[in-house]
Short mmCIF file of C-alpha atoms and ligand atoms in Angstrom, two decimals:
data_model
loop_
_atom_site.label_atom_id
_atom_site.label_comp_id
_atom_site.label_asym_id
_atom_site.label_seq_id
_atom_site.Cartn_x
_atom_site.Cartn_y
_atom_site.Cartn_z
CA UNK A 1 -11.77 24.20 1.63
CA UNK A 2 -11.31 21.58 4.30
CA UNK A 3 -10.66 18.01 3.12
CA UNK A 4 -12.88 16.72 5.90
CA UNK A 5 -12.41 12.99 5.31
CA UNK A 6 -8.69 13.37 6.03
CA UNK A 7 -9.57 14.56 9.53
CA UNK A 8 -9.01 12.33 12.52
CA UNK A 9 -11.39 12.55 15.46
CA UNK A 10 -9.29 15.22 17.23
CA UNK A 11 -9.37 17.56 14.22
CA UNK A 12 -13.04 16.82 13.71
CA UNK A 13 -13.88 17.69 17.32
CA UNK A 14 -11.90 20.93 17.05
CA UNK A 15 -13.77 21.86 13.87
CA UNK A 16 -17.17 21.32 15.46
CA UNK A 17 -16.15 23.25 18.54
CA UNK A 18 -15.14 26.12 16.30
CA UNK A 19 -18.49 25.90 14.52
CA UNK A 20 -20.20 26.13 17.89
CA UNK A 21 -21.72 22.65 17.54
CA UNK A 22 -21.95 20.00 20.26
CA UNK A 23 -19.13 17.46 20.19
CA UNK A 24 -21.33 14.44 19.40
CA UNK A 25 -21.90 15.98 15.96
CA UNK A 26 -18.21 15.40 15.15
CA UNK A 27 -18.65 11.68 15.70
CA UNK A 28 -21.86 11.62 13.69
CA UNK A 29 -20.22 13.23 10.68
CA UNK A 30 -17.12 11.04 11.02
CA UNK A 31 -19.36 7.96 10.90
CA UNK A 32 -21.19 9.13 7.79
CA UNK A 33 -17.94 9.87 6.01
CA UNK A 34 -16.54 6.46 6.81
CA UNK A 35 -19.63 4.83 5.39
CA UNK A 36 -18.75 6.42 2.05
CA UNK A 37 -21.36 9.17 1.64
CA UNK A 38 -20.38 11.69 -1.01
CA UNK A 39 -22.40 14.73 0.07
CA UNK A 40 -23.52 16.41 3.28
CA UNK A 41 -27.07 16.15 1.92
CA UNK A 42 -26.96 12.43 2.67
CA UNK A 43 -26.28 13.05 6.37
CA UNK A 44 -29.95 12.82 7.20
CA UNK A 45 -29.69 13.27 10.96
CA UNK A 46 -28.06 16.72 10.69
CA UNK A 47 -30.09 19.90 10.43
CA UNK A 48 -30.27 21.55 7.04
CA UNK A 49 -28.48 24.60 8.45
CA UNK A 50 -25.55 22.52 9.67
CA UNK A 51 -25.33 20.59 6.41
CA UNK A 52 -25.16 23.88 4.51
CA UNK A 53 -22.58 25.28 6.88
CA UNK A 54 -20.38 22.22 6.39
CA UNK A 55 -20.84 22.19 2.61
CA UNK A 56 -19.69 25.81 2.45
CA UNK A 57 -16.40 25.00 4.17
CA UNK A 58 -15.61 21.37 3.43
CA UNK A 59 -15.24 19.01 0.52
CA UNK A 60 -15.89 15.27 0.63
CA UNK A 61 -13.39 13.33 -1.46
CA UNK A 62 -14.47 10.49 -3.71
CA UNK A 63 -13.09 8.21 -6.42
CA UNK A 64 -14.46 7.42 -9.87
CA UNK A 65 -14.02 3.98 -11.39
CA UNK A 66 -11.91 4.54 -14.51
CA UNK A 67 -11.48 0.82 -15.23
CA UNK A 68 -12.34 -2.34 -13.39
CA UNK A 69 -10.96 -5.76 -14.22
CA UNK A 70 -12.17 -8.99 -12.67
CA UNK A 71 -9.95 -12.05 -12.82
CA UNK A 72 -11.68 -15.05 -14.37
CA UNK A 73 -9.25 -17.30 -12.48
CA UNK A 74 -9.61 -16.25 -8.85
CA UNK A 75 -12.09 -13.36 -8.65
CA UNK A 76 -9.41 -10.78 -7.87
CA UNK A 77 -10.66 -7.30 -8.79
CA UNK A 78 -8.40 -4.54 -9.93
CA UNK A 79 -9.66 -0.96 -9.84
CA UNK A 80 -8.12 1.92 -11.68
CA UNK A 81 -9.55 5.01 -10.00
CA UNK A 82 -9.64 8.50 -11.40
CA UNK A 83 -8.87 11.27 -8.89
CA UNK A 84 -10.50 14.71 -9.23
CA UNK A 85 -7.22 16.16 -10.57
CA UNK A 86 -7.18 13.62 -13.41
CA UNK A 87 -4.49 11.34 -11.96
CA UNK A 88 -5.11 7.61 -11.67
CA UNK A 89 -4.29 5.12 -8.92
CA UNK A 90 -4.77 1.39 -8.49
CA UNK A 91 -6.37 -0.78 -5.83
CA UNK A 92 -6.61 -4.56 -5.83
CA UNK A 93 -9.17 -6.64 -3.97
CA UNK A 94 -7.99 -10.18 -3.24
CA UNK A 95 -10.18 -12.91 -1.81
CA UNK A 96 -8.52 -15.30 0.59
CA UNK A 97 -10.03 -17.96 2.80
CA UNK A 98 -9.27 -15.82 5.84
CA UNK A 99 -11.06 -12.80 4.42
CA UNK A 100 -10.89 -10.08 1.82
CA UNK A 101 -7.70 -8.11 1.50
CA UNK A 102 -7.38 -4.81 -0.25
CA UNK A 103 -4.03 -3.65 -1.62
CA UNK A 104 -3.89 0.12 -1.78
CA UNK A 105 -1.69 2.86 -3.23
CA UNK A 106 -0.21 5.73 -1.24
CA UNK A 107 1.26 7.94 -3.98
CA UNK A 108 0.61 8.78 -7.61
CA UNK A 109 3.69 7.09 -9.03
CA UNK A 110 6.85 6.52 -7.00
CA UNK A 111 10.31 8.09 -6.82
CA UNK A 112 12.21 5.08 -5.49
CA UNK A 113 13.33 3.85 -8.91
CA UNK A 114 13.43 0.06 -8.32
CA UNK A 115 14.56 -1.54 -11.60
CA UNK A 116 11.87 -4.24 -11.68
CA UNK A 117 8.84 -2.14 -10.72
CA UNK A 118 6.26 -0.63 -13.08
CA UNK A 119 5.02 1.92 -10.52
CA UNK A 120 8.18 3.98 -10.60
CA UNK A 121 8.64 4.29 -14.37
CA UNK A 122 7.15 7.78 -14.64
CA UNK A 123 8.49 8.97 -11.27
CA UNK A 124 6.34 10.39 -8.48
CA UNK A 125 3.59 12.83 -9.44
CA UNK A 126 2.31 13.52 -5.93
CA UNK A 127 1.49 12.08 -2.53
CA UNK A 128 -2.04 10.90 -1.83
CA UNK A 129 -4.04 12.44 1.01
CA UNK A 130 -5.31 10.36 3.97
CA UNK A 131 -8.82 10.62 2.47
CA UNK A 132 -7.64 9.32 -0.89
CA UNK A 133 -6.08 6.34 0.83
CA UNK A 134 -9.21 5.70 2.90
CA UNK A 135 -11.42 6.10 -0.17
CA UNK A 136 -9.69 3.16 -1.84
CA UNK A 137 -10.92 0.93 0.97
CA UNK A 138 -14.37 2.53 1.21
CA UNK A 139 -15.14 2.57 -2.49
CA UNK A 140 -13.77 -0.92 -3.09
CA UNK A 141 -16.08 -2.12 -0.35
CA UNK A 142 -19.07 -0.21 -1.75
CA UNK A 143 -18.48 -1.16 -5.37
CA UNK A 144 -17.78 -4.85 -4.76
CA UNK A 145 -20.28 -5.33 -1.95
CA UNK A 146 -17.56 -7.23 -0.10
CA UNK A 147 -16.59 -6.64 3.51
CA UNK A 148 -12.87 -5.90 3.75
CA UNK A 149 -10.99 -7.31 6.71
CA UNK A 150 -7.34 -6.81 5.78
CA UNK A 151 -5.33 -4.01 4.23
CA UNK A 152 -1.91 -4.16 2.65
CA UNK A 153 0.01 -1.02 1.77
CA UNK A 154 1.67 -2.62 -1.22
CA UNK A 155 0.18 -0.76 -4.15
CA UNK A 156 1.70 2.19 -5.99
CA UNK A 157 4.12 4.35 -4.02
CA UNK A 158 6.39 4.11 -1.00
CA UNK A 159 4.40 4.39 2.25
CA UNK A 160 7.30 5.60 4.35
CA UNK A 161 7.95 8.36 1.79
CA UNK A 162 4.48 9.70 2.67
CA UNK A 163 4.86 9.04 6.37
CA UNK A 164 2.49 11.47 8.09
CA UNK A 165 -0.33 10.73 5.66
CA UNK A 166 0.08 7.01 6.16
CA UNK A 167 0.02 7.42 9.95
CA UNK A 168 -3.21 9.40 9.69
CA UNK A 169 -4.67 6.81 7.32
CA UNK A 170 -3.89 4.07 9.84
CA UNK A 171 -5.61 6.07 12.58
CA UNK A 172 -8.66 6.50 10.34
CA UNK A 173 -9.15 2.86 9.32
CA UNK A 174 -8.40 1.71 12.84
CA UNK A 175 -11.05 3.96 14.38
CA UNK A 176 -13.98 2.17 16.08
CA UNK A 177 -16.28 4.82 14.57
CA UNK A 178 -14.91 4.09 11.11
CA UNK A 179 -13.95 0.80 9.47
CA UNK A 180 -12.48 -0.48 12.74
CA UNK A 181 -9.81 -2.59 11.05
CA UNK A 182 -7.32 -3.82 13.63
CA UNK A 183 -3.62 -3.05 13.24
CA UNK A 184 -2.87 -6.76 13.14
CA UNK A 185 -4.89 -6.91 9.95
CA UNK A 186 -2.72 -4.30 8.26
CA UNK A 187 0.63 -4.77 6.50
CA UNK A 188 2.93 -1.99 5.40
CA UNK A 189 5.61 -2.67 2.81
CA UNK A 190 8.70 -0.50 2.41
CA UNK A 191 11.66 -0.50 0.04
CA UNK A 192 13.87 0.18 3.05
CA UNK A 193 13.89 3.81 4.18
CA UNK A 194 15.78 2.86 7.35
CA UNK A 195 15.34 6.17 9.18
CA UNK A 196 11.60 5.98 8.68
CA UNK A 197 11.56 2.38 9.90
CA UNK A 198 13.17 3.71 13.10
CA UNK A 199 10.44 6.33 13.31
CA UNK A 200 7.73 3.74 12.68
CA UNK A 201 9.09 1.58 15.50
CA UNK A 202 8.54 4.49 17.88
CA UNK A 203 4.81 4.49 17.05
CA UNK A 204 4.51 1.01 18.61
CA UNK A 205 1.90 -0.15 16.15
CA UNK A 206 0.91 -3.78 15.92
CA UNK A 207 0.91 -3.81 12.13
CA UNK A 208 3.04 -6.20 10.07
CA UNK A 209 6.11 -4.65 8.52
CA UNK A 210 7.22 -6.05 5.17
CA UNK A 211 10.63 -5.07 3.92
CA UNK A 212 11.38 -5.33 0.22
CA UNK A 213 14.88 -6.71 0.45
CA UNK A 214 15.32 -8.40 -2.95
CA UNK A 215 19.09 -8.90 -2.45
CA UNK A 216 21.28 -9.71 0.56
CA UNK A 217 24.43 -7.94 -0.68
CA UNK A 218 25.03 -4.24 -1.35
CA UNK A 219 26.43 -4.74 -4.81
CA UNK A 220 23.32 -6.48 -6.15
CA UNK A 221 20.85 -4.45 -4.12
CA UNK A 222 22.29 -1.09 -5.20
CA UNK A 223 21.99 -2.19 -8.82
CA UNK A 224 18.28 -2.95 -8.63
CA UNK A 225 17.22 -0.60 -5.80
CA UNK A 226 18.68 2.94 -5.75
CA UNK A 227 17.44 3.36 -2.15
CA UNK A 228 20.27 1.05 -1.13
CA UNK A 229 22.76 3.79 -1.90
CA UNK A 230 21.18 5.91 0.83
CA UNK A 231 20.53 3.08 3.32
CA UNK A 232 22.69 0.04 2.67
CA UNK A 233 21.89 -3.52 3.68
CA UNK A 234 23.72 -3.17 7.01
CA UNK A 235 21.84 -0.01 7.95
CA UNK A 236 18.54 -1.52 6.84
CA UNK A 237 19.08 -4.72 8.84
CA UNK A 238 19.95 -2.65 11.90
CA UNK A 239 16.64 -0.83 11.56
CA UNK A 240 14.87 -4.18 11.19
CA UNK A 241 16.56 -5.62 14.29
CA UNK A 242 15.65 -2.54 16.30
CA UNK A 243 12.08 -2.63 14.97
CA UNK A 244 11.70 -6.22 16.12
CA UNK A 245 13.23 -5.43 19.51
CA UNK A 246 10.94 -2.45 20.10
CA UNK A 247 7.65 -3.85 18.74
CA UNK A 248 8.10 -7.61 19.16
CA UNK A 249 6.52 -7.99 15.75
CA UNK A 250 8.13 -10.34 13.27
CA UNK A 251 9.18 -8.83 9.99
CA UNK A 252 8.39 -10.23 6.59
CA UNK A 253 11.09 -9.87 3.92
CA UNK A 254 9.94 -9.64 0.33
CA UNK A 255 12.26 -11.14 -2.24
CA UNK A 256 11.35 -10.93 -5.95
CA UNK A 257 13.24 -13.69 -7.72
CA UNK A 258 15.15 -12.32 -10.72
CA UNK A 259 16.95 -14.59 -13.14
CA UNK A 260 20.73 -14.51 -12.70
CA UNK A 261 20.59 -11.44 -10.44
CA UNK A 262 19.59 -12.49 -6.92
CA UNK A 263 18.81 -16.22 -7.15
CA UNK A 264 22.15 -17.97 -6.46
CA UNK A 265 22.77 -20.46 -3.65
CA UNK A 266 25.39 -18.12 -2.22
CA UNK A 267 22.75 -15.37 -2.00
CA UNK A 268 20.29 -17.75 -0.34
CA UNK A 269 22.92 -18.58 2.29
CA UNK A 270 23.70 -14.94 2.87
CA UNK A 271 19.99 -14.15 3.20
CA UNK A 272 19.50 -16.99 5.69
CA UNK A 273 22.34 -15.70 7.88
CA UNK A 274 20.93 -12.18 7.79
CA UNK A 275 17.37 -12.87 8.82
CA UNK A 276 18.13 -15.41 11.54
CA UNK A 277 17.48 -14.02 14.97
CA UNK A 278 14.65 -11.63 14.14
CA UNK A 279 11.87 -14.20 13.80
CA UNK A 280 11.64 -13.19 10.20
CA UNK A 281 9.66 -14.71 7.45
CA UNK A 282 10.79 -14.65 3.82
CA UNK A 283 8.25 -14.20 1.07
CA UNK A 284 9.61 -15.16 -2.33
CA UNK A 285 7.81 -13.38 -5.17
CA UNK A 286 7.95 -14.79 -8.68
CA UNK A 287 8.97 -11.71 -10.68
CA UNK A 288 6.21 -10.20 -12.74
CA UNK A 289 7.74 -9.27 -16.02
CA UNK A 290 7.51 -5.55 -16.75
CA UNK A 291 7.64 -4.75 -20.45
CA UNK A 292 10.03 -1.85 -20.11
CA UNK A 293 12.54 -3.89 -18.06
CA UNK A 294 15.18 -6.40 -19.25
CA UNK A 295 14.88 -8.38 -15.98
CA UNK A 296 13.46 -11.90 -16.26
CA UNK A 297 11.74 -14.16 -13.72
CA UNK A 298 14.05 -16.63 -11.99
CA UNK A 299 13.77 -20.35 -12.72
CA UNK A 300 15.26 -21.27 -9.35
CA UNK A 301 12.45 -20.33 -6.97
CA UNK A 302 12.00 -23.89 -5.64
CA UNK A 303 15.73 -24.50 -5.11
CA UNK A 304 16.14 -21.12 -3.44
CA UNK A 305 13.20 -21.84 -1.16
CA UNK A 306 14.58 -25.25 -0.19
CA UNK A 307 18.01 -23.85 0.52
CA UNK A 308 16.52 -21.29 2.90
CA UNK A 309 14.29 -23.87 4.58
CA UNK A 310 17.25 -26.18 5.15
CA UNK A 311 18.70 -23.37 7.23
CA UNK A 312 15.59 -23.05 9.36
CA UNK A 313 14.04 -20.02 7.68
CA UNK A 314 10.25 -19.81 7.25
CA UNK A 315 9.59 -19.27 3.58
CA UNK A 316 6.47 -18.81 1.51
CA UNK A 317 6.15 -18.32 -2.22
CA UNK A 318 3.61 -15.69 -3.13
CA UNK A 319 0.62 -16.95 -5.02
CA UNK A 320 -0.02 -15.03 -8.18
CA UNK A 321 -3.54 -13.70 -7.85
CA UNK A 322 -5.07 -11.87 -10.77
CA UNK A 323 -2.30 -12.79 -13.18
CA UNK A 324 -4.75 -12.39 -16.07
CA UNK A 325 -5.64 -8.78 -15.20
CA UNK A 326 -2.33 -6.87 -14.84
CA UNK A 327 -2.84 -7.10 -11.09
CA UNK A 328 0.71 -6.39 -9.99
CA UNK A 329 1.97 -3.01 -8.93
CA UNK A 330 1.50 -0.16 -11.31
CA UNK A 331 0.87 -2.25 -14.40
CA UNK A 332 -2.68 -1.16 -15.08
CA UNK A 333 -1.96 2.52 -14.48
CA UNK A 334 1.02 2.20 -16.78
CA UNK A 335 -1.06 0.58 -19.47
CA UNK A 336 -3.76 3.24 -19.23
CA UNK A 337 -1.14 6.00 -19.38
CA UNK A 338 0.50 4.44 -22.44
CA UNK A 339 -2.84 4.07 -24.18
CA UNK A 340 -3.70 7.66 -23.39
CA UNK A 341 -0.38 8.79 -24.84
CA UNK A 342 -0.99 6.70 -27.94
CA UNK A 343 -4.43 8.20 -28.53
CA UNK A 344 -2.98 11.63 -27.79
CA UNK A 345 -0.40 11.04 -30.49
CA UNK A 346 -3.06 9.97 -32.93
CA UNK A 347 -5.03 13.10 -32.16
CA UNK A 348 -1.92 15.22 -32.75
CA UNK A 349 -1.21 13.85 -36.19
N1 LIG B 401 7.11 0.74 -2.07
C1 LIG B 401 6.78 -0.38 -1.27
C2 LIG B 401 5.45 -1.03 -1.58
C3 LIG B 401 5.03 -1.23 -3.01
S1 LIG B 401 5.50 -2.61 -3.94
C4 LIG B 401 7.88 -1.41 -1.33
O1 LIG B 401 8.82 -1.22 -2.08
O2 LIG B 401 7.85 -2.37 -0.59
C5 LIG B 401 4.98 -4.09 -3.22
C6 LIG B 401 5.98 -5.22 -3.48
O3 LIG B 401 6.00 -5.66 -4.86
C7 LIG B 401 7.41 -4.82 -3.15
O4 LIG B 401 8.04 -5.86 -2.47
C8 LIG B 401 7.99 -4.63 -4.53
O5 LIG B 401 9.38 -4.68 -4.51
C9 LIG B 401 7.33 -5.75 -5.30
N2 LIG B 401 7.40 -5.62 -6.75
C10 LIG B 401 7.42 -4.51 -7.51
N3 LIG B 401 7.49 -4.82 -8.81
C11 LIG B 401 7.52 -6.16 -8.90
C12 LIG B 401 7.59 -7.08 -9.98
N4 LIG B 401 7.67 -6.67 -11.23
N5 LIG B 401 7.58 -8.40 -9.69
C13 LIG B 401 7.50 -8.82 -8.41
N6 LIG B 401 7.43 -8.00 -7.35
C14 LIG B 401 7.45 -6.69 -7.58
#
């Protein structure tokens, strides 16, 4: 069966040509799909014969709400979706003054192994499809009734570890016949797969690249982020410099503040030296404590911020939206998995 919602316009046109249908039909179907219909039956301007022909060959993906949590503090909504194969993924809808932002997942789990992150605890189960990524935006929009203007690829998974899918997803959401979300309204966050950053630069997209740096020196970074053993800080910064040179887009560096690990003045100075010259912006993230991890939130966020600012670096401290609803990466999925295991155990005994 064809996963038709993962198709870009080129594939869609080819399919309709092969079916012997006029090319405008491809656009019609594309538009229906991107409005979130879940069956060909709903495509009321297609003939019954064509709808049946499509239904015989194609499936239309969809997501089921497994859990939904709404923050009483700031209205942030966290969705835990159930995929048809039983796996779960998370999406977060955040409301900002400048519009609604949706934070989406790109993999079921993650294989990057960062020491502070809940998403990677059970490893990677599988990559998502372009349709499953798109569905997170579509179904969040449909369920919440809110128009979404910004997308951040900062949920579960490593986007550059699912590169081709993510590129297709970007094409889909960017399409004028679909959600038509501009590249400048999209951010992609990576743990630092330098070779893939090089590849991304060649796509010349106007999206915002966020790099999860979390430490300016190899010794610390390798301890908390295994990816650093494959691409060390020097290699990563080279990729970032080249990315900036090629795209002209400023890079945002994510830095989760961990007590006694990466929050010293010396590390702030090193960080300042590193990011100078690439119009970078540093985003300090107060660490969200993950139960399974011994790492604690830093108490030096303010001092660290000041020290960077004194050296001319633009710094923001991430606001904690949805702190009452397990809104950070992988926490809700983790909780649901643990609960499922618990009830499984009870059933066994
Ligand atoms: N794999 C991508 C995107 C997913 S995570 C990446 O690594 O960038 C989005 C951001 O949240 C990353 O910067 C990640 O390092 C950070 N993060 C993960 N767990 C965290 C935690 N417990 N506290 C604070 N930030 C965390």
